[in-house]
mmCIF file with all atom_site columns, C-alpha atoms in Angstrom:
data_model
loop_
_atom_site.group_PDB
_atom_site.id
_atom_site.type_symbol
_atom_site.label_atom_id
_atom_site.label_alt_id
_atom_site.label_comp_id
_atom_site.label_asym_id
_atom_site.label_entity_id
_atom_site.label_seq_id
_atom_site.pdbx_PDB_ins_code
_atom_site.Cartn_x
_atom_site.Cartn_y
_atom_site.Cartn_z
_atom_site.occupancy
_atom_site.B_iso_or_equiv
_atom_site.pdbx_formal_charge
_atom_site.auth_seq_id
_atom_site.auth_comp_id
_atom_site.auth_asym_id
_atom_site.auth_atom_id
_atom_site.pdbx_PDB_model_num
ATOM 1   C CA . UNK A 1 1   ? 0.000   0.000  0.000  1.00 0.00 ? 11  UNK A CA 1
ATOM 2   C CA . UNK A 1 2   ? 0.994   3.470  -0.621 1.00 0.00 ? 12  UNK A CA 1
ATOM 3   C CA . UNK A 1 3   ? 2.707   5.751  2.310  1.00 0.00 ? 13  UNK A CA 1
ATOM 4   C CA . UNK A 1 4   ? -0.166  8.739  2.530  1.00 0.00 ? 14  UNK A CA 1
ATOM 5   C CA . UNK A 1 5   ? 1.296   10.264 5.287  1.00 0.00 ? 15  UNK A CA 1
ATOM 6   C CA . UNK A 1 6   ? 4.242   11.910 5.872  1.00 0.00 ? 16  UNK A CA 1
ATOM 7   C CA . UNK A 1 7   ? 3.546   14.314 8.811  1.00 0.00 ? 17  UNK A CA 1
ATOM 8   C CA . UNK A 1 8   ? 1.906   13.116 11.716 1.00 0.00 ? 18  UNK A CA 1
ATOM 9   C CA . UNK A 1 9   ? 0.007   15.952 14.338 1.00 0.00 ? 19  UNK A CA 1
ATOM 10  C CA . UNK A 1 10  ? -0.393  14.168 17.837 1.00 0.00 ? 20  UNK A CA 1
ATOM 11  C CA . UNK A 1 11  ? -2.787  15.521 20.702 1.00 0.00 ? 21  UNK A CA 1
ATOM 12  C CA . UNK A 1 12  ? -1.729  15.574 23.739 1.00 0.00 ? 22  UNK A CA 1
ATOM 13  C CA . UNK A 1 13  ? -3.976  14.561 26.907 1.00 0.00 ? 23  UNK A CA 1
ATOM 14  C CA . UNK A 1 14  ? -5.201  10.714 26.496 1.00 0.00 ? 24  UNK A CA 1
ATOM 15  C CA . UNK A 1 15  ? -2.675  10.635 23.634 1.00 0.00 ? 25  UNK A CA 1
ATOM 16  C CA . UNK A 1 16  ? 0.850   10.640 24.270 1.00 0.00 ? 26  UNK A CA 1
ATOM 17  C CA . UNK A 1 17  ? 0.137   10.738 28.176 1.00 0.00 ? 27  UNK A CA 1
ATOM 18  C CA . UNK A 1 18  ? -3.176  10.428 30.372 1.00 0.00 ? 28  UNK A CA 1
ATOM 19  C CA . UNK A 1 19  ? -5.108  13.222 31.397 1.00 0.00 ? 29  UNK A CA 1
ATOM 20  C CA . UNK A 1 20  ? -7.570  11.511 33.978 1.00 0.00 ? 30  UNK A CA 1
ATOM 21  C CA . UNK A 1 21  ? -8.941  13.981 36.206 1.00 0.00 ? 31  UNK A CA 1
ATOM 22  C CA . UNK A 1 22  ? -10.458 11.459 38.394 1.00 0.00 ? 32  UNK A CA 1
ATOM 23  C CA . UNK A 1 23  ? -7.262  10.130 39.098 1.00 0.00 ? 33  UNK A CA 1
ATOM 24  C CA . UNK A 1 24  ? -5.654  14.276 39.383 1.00 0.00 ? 34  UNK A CA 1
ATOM 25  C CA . UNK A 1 25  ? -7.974  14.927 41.854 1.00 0.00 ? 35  UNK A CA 1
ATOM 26  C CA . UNK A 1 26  ? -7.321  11.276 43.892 1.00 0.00 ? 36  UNK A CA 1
ATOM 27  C CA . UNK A 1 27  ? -3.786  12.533 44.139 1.00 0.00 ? 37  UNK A CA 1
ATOM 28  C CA . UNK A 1 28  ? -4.749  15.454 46.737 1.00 0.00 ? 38  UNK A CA 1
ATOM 29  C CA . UNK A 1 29  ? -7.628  13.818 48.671 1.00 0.00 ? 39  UNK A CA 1
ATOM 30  C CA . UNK A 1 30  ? -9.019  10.740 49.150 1.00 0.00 ? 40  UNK A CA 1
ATOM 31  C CA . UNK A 1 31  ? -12.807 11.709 50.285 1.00 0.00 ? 41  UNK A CA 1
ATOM 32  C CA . UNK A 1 32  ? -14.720 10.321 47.168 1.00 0.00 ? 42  UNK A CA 1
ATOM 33  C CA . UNK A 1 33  ? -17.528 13.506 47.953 1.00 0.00 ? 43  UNK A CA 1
ATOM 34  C CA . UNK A 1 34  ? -14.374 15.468 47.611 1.00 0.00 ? 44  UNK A CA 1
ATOM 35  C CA . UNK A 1 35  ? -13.043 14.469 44.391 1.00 0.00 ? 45  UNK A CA 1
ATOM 36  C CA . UNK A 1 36  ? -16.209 14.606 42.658 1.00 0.00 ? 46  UNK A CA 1
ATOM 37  C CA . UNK A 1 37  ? -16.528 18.332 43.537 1.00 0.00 ? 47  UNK A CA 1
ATOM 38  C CA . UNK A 1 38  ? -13.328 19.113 42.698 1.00 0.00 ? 48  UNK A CA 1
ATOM 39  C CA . UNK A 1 39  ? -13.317 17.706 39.180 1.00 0.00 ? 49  UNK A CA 1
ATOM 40  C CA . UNK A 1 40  ? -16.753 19.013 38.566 1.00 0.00 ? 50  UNK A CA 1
ATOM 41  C CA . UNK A 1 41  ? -15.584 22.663 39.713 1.00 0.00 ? 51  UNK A CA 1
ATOM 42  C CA . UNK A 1 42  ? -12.059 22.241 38.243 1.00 0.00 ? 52  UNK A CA 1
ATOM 43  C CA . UNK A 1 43  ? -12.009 20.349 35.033 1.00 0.00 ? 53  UNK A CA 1
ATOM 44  C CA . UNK A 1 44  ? -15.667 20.680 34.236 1.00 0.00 ? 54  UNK A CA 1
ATOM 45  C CA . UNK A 1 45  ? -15.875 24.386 34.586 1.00 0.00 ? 55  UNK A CA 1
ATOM 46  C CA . UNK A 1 46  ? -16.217 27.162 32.283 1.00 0.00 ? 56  UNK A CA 1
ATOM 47  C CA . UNK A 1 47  ? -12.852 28.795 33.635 1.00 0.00 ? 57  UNK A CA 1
ATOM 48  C CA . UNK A 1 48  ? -10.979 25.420 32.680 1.00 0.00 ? 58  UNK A CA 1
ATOM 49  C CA . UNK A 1 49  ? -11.645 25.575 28.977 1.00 0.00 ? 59  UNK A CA 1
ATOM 50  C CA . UNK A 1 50  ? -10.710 29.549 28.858 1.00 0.00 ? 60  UNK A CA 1
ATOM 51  C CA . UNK A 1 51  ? -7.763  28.261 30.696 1.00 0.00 ? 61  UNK A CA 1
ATOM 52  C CA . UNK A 1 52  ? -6.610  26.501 27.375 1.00 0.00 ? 62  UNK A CA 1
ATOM 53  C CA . UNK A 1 53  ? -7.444  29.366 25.327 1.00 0.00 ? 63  UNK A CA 1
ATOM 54  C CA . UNK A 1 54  ? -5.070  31.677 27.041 1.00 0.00 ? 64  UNK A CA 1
ATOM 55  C CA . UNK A 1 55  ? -7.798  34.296 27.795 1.00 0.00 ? 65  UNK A CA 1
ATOM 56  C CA . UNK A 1 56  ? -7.024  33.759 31.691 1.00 0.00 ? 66  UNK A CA 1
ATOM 57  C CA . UNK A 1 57  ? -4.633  33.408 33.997 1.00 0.00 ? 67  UNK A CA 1
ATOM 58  C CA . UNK A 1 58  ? -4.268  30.184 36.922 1.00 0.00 ? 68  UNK A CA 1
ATOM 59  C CA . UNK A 1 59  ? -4.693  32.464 39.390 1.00 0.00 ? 69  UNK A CA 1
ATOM 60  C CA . UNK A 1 60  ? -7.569  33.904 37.846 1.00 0.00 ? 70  UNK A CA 1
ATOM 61  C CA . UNK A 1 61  ? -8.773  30.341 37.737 1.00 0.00 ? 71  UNK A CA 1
ATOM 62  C CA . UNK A 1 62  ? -7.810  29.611 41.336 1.00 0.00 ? 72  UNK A CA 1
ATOM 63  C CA . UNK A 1 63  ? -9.384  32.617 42.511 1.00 0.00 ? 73  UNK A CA 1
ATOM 64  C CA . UNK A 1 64  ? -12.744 32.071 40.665 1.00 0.00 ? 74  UNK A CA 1
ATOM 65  C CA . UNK A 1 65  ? -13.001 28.007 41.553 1.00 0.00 ? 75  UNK A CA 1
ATOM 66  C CA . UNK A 1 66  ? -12.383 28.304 44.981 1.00 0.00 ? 76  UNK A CA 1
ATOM 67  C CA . UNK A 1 67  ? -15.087 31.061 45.142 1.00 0.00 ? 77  UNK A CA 1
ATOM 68  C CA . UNK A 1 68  ? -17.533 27.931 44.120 1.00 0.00 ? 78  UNK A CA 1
ATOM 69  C CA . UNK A 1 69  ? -16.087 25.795 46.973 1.00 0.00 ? 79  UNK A CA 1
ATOM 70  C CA . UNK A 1 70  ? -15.868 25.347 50.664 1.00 0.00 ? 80  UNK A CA 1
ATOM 71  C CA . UNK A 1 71  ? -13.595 26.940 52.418 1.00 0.00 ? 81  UNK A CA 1
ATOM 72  C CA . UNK A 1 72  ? -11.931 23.584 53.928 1.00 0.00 ? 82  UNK A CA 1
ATOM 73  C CA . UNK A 1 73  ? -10.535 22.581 50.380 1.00 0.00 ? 83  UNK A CA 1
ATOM 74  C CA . UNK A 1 74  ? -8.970  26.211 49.079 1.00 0.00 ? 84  UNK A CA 1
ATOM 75  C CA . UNK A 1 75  ? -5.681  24.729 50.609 1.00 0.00 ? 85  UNK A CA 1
ATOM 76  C CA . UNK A 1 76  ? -6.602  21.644 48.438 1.00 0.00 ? 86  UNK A CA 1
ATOM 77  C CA . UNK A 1 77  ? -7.597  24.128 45.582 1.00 0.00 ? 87  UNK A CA 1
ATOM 78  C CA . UNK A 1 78  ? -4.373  25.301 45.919 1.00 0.00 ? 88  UNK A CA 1
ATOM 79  C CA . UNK A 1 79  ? -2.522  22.658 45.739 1.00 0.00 ? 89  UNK A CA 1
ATOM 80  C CA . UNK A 1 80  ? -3.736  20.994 43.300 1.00 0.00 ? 90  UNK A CA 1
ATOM 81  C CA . UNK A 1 81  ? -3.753  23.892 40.742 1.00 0.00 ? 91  UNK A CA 1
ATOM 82  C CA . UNK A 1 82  ? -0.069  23.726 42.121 1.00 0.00 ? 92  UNK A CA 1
ATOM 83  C CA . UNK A 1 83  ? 0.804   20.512 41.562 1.00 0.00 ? 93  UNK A CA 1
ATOM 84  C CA . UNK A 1 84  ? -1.713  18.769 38.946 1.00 0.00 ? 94  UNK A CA 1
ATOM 85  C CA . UNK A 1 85  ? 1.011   18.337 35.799 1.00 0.00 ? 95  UNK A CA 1
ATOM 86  C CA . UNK A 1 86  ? 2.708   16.425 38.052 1.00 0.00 ? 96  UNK A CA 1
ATOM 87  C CA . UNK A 1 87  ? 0.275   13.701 38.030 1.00 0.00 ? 97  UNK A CA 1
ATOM 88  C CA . UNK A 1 88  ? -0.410  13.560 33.719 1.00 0.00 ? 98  UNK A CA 1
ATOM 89  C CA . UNK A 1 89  ? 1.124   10.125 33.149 1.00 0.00 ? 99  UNK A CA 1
ATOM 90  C CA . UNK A 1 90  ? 3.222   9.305  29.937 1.00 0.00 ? 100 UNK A CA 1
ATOM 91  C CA . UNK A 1 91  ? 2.176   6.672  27.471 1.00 0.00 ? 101 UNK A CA 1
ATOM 92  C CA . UNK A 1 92  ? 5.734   4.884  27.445 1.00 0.00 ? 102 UNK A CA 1
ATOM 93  C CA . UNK A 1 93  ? 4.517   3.005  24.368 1.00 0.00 ? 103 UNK A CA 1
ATOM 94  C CA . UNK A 1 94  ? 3.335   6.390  22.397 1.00 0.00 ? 104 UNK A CA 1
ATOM 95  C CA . UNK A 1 95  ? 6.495   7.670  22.924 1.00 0.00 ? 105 UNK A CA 1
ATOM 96  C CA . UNK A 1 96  ? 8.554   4.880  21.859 1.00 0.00 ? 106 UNK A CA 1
ATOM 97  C CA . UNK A 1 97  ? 6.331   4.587  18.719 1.00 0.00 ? 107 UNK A CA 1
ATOM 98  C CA . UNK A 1 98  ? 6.533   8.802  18.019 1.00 0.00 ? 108 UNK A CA 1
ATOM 99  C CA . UNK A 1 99  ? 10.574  7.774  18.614 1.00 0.00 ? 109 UNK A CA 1
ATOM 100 C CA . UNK A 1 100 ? 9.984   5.023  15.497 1.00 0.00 ? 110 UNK A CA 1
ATOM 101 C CA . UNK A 1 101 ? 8.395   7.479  13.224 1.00 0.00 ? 111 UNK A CA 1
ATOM 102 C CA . UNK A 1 102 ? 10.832  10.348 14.051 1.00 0.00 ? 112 UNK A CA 1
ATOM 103 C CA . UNK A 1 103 ? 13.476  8.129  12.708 1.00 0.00 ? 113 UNK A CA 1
ATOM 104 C CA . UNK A 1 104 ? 11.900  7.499  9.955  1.00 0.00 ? 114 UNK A CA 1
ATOM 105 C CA . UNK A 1 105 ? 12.039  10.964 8.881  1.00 0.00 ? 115 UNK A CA 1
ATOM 106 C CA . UNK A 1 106 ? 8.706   11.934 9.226  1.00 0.00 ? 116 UNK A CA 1
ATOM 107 C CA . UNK A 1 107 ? 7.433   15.313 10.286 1.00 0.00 ? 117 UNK A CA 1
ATOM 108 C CA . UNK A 1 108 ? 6.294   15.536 13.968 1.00 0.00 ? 118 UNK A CA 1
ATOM 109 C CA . UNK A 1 109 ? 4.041   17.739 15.517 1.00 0.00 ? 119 UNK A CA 1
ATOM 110 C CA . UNK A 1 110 ? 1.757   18.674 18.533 1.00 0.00 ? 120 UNK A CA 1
ATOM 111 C CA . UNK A 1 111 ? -1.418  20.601 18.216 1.00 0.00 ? 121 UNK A CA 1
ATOM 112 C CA . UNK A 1 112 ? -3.108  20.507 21.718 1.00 0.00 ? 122 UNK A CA 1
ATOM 113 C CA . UNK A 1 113 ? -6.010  22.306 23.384 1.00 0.00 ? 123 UNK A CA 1
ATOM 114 C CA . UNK A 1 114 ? -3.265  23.281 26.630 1.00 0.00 ? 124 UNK A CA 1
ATOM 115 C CA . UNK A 1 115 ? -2.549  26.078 29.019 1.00 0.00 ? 125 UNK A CA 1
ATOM 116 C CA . UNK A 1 116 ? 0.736   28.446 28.847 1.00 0.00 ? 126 UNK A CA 1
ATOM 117 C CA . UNK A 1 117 ? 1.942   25.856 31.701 1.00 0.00 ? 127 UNK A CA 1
ATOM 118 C CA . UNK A 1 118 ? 2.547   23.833 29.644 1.00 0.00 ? 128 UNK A CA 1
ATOM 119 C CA . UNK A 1 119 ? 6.317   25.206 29.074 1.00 0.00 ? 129 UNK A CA 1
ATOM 120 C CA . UNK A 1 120 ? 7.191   24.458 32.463 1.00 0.00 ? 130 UNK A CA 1
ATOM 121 C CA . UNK A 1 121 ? 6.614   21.183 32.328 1.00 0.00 ? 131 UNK A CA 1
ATOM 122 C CA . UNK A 1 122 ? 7.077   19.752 28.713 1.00 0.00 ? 132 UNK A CA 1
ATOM 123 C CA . UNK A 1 123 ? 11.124  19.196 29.759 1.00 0.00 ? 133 UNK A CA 1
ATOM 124 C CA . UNK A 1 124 ? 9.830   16.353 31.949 1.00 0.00 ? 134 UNK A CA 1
ATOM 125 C CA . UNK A 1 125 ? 8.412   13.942 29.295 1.00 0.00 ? 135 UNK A CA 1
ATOM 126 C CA . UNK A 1 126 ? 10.576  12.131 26.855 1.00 0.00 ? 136 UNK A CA 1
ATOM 127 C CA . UNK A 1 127 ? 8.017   12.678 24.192 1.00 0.00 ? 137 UNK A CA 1
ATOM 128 C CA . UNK A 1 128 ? 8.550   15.910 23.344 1.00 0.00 ? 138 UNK A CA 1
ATOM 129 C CA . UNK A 1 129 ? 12.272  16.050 22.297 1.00 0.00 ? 139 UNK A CA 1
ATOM 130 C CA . UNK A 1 130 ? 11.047  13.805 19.026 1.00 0.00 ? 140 UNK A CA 1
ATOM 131 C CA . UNK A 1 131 ? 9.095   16.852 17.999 1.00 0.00 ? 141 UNK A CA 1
ATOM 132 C CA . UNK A 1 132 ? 9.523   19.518 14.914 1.00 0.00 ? 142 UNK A CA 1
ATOM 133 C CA . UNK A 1 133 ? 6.948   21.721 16.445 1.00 0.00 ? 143 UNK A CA 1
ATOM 134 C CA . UNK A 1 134 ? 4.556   22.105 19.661 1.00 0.00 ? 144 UNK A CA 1
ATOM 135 C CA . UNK A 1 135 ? 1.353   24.237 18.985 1.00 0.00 ? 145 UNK A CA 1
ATOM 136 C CA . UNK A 1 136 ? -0.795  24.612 22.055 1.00 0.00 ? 146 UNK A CA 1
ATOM 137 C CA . UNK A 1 137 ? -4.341  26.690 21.994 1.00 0.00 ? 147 UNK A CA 1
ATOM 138 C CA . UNK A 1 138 ? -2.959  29.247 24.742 1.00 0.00 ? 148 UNK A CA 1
ATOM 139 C CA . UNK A 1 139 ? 0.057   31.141 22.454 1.00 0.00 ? 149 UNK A CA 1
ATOM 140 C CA . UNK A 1 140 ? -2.998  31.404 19.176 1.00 0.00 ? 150 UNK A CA 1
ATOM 141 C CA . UNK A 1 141 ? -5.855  32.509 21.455 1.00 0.00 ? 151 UNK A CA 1
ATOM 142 C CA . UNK A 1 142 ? -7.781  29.228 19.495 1.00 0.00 ? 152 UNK A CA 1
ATOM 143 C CA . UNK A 1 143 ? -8.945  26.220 20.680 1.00 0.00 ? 153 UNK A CA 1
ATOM 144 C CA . UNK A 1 144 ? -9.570  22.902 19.027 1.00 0.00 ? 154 UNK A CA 1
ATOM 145 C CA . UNK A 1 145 ? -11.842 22.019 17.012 1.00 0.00 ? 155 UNK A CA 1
ATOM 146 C CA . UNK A 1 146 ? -11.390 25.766 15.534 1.00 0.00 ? 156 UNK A CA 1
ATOM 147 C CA . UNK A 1 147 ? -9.815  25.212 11.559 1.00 0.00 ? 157 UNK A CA 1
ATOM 148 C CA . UNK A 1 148 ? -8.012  28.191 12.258 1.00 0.00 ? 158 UNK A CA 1
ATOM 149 C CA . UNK A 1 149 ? -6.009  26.135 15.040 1.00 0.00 ? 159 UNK A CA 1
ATOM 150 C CA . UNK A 1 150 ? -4.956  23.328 12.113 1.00 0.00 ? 160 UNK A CA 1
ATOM 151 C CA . UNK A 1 151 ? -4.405  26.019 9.321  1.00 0.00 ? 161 UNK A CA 1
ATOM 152 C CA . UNK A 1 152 ? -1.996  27.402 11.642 1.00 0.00 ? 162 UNK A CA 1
ATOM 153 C CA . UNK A 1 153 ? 0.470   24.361 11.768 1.00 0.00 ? 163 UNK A CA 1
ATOM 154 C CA . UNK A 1 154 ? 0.006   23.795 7.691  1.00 0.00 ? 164 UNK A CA 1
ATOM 155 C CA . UNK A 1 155 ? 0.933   27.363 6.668  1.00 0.00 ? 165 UNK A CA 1
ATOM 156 C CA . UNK A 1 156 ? 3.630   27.749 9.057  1.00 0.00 ? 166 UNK A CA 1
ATOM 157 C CA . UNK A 1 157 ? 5.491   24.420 8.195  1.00 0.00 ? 167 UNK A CA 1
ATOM 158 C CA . UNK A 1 158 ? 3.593   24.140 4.152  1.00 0.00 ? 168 UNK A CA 1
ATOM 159 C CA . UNK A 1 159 ? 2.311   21.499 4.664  1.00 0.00 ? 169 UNK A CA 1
ATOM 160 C CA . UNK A 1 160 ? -0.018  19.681 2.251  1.00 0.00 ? 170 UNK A CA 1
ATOM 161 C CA . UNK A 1 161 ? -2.598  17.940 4.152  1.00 0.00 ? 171 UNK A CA 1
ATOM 162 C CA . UNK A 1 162 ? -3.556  15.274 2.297  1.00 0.00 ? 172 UNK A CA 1
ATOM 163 C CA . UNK A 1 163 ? 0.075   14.275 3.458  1.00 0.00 ? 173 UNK A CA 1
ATOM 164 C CA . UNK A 1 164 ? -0.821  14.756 7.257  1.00 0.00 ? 174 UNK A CA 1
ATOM 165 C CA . UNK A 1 165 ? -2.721  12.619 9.922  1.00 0.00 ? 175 UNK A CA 1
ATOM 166 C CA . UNK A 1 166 ? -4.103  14.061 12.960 1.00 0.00 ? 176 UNK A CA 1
ATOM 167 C CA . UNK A 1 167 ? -4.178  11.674 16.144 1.00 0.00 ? 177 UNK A CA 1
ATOM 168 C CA . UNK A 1 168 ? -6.846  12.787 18.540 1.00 0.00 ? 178 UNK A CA 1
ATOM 169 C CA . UNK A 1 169 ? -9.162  11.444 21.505 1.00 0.00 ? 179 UNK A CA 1
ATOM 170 C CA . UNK A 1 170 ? -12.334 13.658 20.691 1.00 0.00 ? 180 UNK A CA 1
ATOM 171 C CA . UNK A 1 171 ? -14.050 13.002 17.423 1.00 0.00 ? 181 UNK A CA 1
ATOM 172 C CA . UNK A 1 172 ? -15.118 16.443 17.672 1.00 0.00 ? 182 UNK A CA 1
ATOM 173 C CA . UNK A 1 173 ? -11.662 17.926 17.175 1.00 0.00 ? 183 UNK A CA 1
ATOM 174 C CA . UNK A 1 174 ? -10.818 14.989 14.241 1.00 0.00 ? 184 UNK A CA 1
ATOM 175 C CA . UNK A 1 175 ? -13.885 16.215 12.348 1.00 0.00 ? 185 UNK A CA 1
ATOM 176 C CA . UNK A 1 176 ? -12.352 20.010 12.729 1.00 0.00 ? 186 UNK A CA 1
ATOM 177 C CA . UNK A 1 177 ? -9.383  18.266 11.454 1.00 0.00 ? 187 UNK A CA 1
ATOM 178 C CA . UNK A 1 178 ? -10.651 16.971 8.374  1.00 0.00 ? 188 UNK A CA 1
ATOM 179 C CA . UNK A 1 179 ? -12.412 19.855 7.292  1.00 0.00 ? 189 UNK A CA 1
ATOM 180 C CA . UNK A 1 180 ? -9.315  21.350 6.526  1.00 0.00 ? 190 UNK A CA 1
ATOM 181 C CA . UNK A 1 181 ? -8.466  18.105 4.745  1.00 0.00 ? 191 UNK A CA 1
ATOM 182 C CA . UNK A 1 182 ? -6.795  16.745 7.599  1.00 0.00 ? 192 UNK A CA 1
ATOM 183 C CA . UNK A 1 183 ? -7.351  12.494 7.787  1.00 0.00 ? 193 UNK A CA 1
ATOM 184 C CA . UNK A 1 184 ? -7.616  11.829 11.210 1.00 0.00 ? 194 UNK A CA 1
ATOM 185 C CA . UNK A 1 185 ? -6.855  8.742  13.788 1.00 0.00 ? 195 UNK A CA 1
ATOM 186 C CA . UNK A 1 186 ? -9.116  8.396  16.597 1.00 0.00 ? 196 UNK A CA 1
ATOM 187 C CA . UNK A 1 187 ? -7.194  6.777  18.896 1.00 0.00 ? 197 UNK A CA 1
ATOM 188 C CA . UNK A 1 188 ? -9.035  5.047  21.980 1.00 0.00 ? 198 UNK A CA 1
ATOM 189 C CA . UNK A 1 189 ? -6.065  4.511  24.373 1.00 0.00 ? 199 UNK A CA 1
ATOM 190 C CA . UNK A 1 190 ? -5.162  1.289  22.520 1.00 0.00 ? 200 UNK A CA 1
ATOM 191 C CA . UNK A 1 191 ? -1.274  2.349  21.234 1.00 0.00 ? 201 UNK A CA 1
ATOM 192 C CA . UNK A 1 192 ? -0.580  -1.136 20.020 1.00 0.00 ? 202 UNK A CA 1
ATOM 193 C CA . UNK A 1 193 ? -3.997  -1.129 17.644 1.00 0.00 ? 203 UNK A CA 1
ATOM 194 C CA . UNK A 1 194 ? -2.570  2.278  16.313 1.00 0.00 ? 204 UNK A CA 1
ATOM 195 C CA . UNK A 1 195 ? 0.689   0.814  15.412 1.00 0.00 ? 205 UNK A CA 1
ATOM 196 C CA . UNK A 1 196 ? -0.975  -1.671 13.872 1.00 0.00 ? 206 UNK A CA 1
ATOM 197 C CA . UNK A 1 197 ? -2.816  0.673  11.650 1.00 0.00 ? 207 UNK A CA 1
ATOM 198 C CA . UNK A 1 198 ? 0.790   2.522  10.735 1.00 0.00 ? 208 UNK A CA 1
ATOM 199 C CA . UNK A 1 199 ? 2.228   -0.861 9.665  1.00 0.00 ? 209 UNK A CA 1
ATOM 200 C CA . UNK A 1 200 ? -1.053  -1.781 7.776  1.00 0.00 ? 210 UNK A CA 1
ATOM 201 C CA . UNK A 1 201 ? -0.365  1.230  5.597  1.00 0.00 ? 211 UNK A CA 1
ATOM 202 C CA . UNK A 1 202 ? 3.711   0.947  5.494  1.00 0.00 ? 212 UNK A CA 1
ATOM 203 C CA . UNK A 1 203 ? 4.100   4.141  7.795  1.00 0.00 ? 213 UNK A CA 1
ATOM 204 C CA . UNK A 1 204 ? 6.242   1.625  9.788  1.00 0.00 ? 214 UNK A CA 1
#
């Protein structure tokens, strides 16, 4: 079969690490009535998804979620808006297979719905050093599924798309994807199937 890709855009959270915010929020309290309010304030919240969009700051965020909880978990609050990239575990086998493509020559590249935080932390995954280029919503002001978001990585590395695949967890932001002409993977946690799929079509 013929190669048809030869640059591959990889999402980030439930991609090439977890992003489980029931298991976030297990890391700074263990009362289950807890955790549920947390993740419903934190990660379910409004402020959360402007977060990613670079439109506010974590303090801001801080400020405004702990205004919607008890006062016995703003330490908690705290903390955990602290401390929570600690706790995003790498997929050991996603990064081994990015490593595999990466010396295979092909093109590389994130394009992730993520805070400005993300610098601070990106040094501490493997993952990343395969890269040619990290795109995250914060620095463009645009969030996936936005085509703007996409169009972005194409025109700044011309790229034709039909030679791209886009490896996401949300349909919603593969369909954004492919109507820029963007093929996309939706990957469901199962690394090995996607390998699979790469050697299927010669990619490796």
């Amino acid at each position: 079969m013929i190669k048809l890709y030869k640059n591959f855009i990889f999402d980030m959270g439930n991609v090439l690490m977890d992003f489980s915010p029931d298991y976030i929020t297990s890391r700074f309290t263990s009362n289950v009535e807890d955790i549920e309010l947390l993740k419903k304030i934190i990660f379910s919240g409004d402020e959360w998804s402007r977060l990613d969009q670079g439109v506010i700051t974590f303090d801001e965020v801080c400020t405004a979620t702990k205004a919607k909880l008890p006062n016995r978990l703003h330490a908690t609050c705290d903390k955990l808006f602290e401390e929570w990239h600690l706790h995003k575990l790498p997929n050991h086998e996603m990064t081994q297979l990015v490593k595999d493509l990466k010396a295979r020559n092909y093109g590389i590249y994130l394009c992730s719905n993520a805070a400005a935080r993300f610098y601070s932390y990106m040094d501490n995954y493997e993952v990343f050093k395969y890269f040619d280029d990290l795109t995250i919503s914060a620095d463009l002001k645009i969030s996936k599924p936005n085509p703007e978001i996409y169009n972005h990585i194409l025109d700044k590395h011309q790229l034709d798309p039909k030679t791209c695949l886009f490896i996401d967890d949300i349909n919603a932001n593969i369909v954004g994807a492919n109507n820029v002409g963007i093929a996309g993977y939706h990957f469901n946690g199962n690394t090995k199937l996607f390998r699979a799929f790469l050697e299927t079509i010669k990619v490796l």
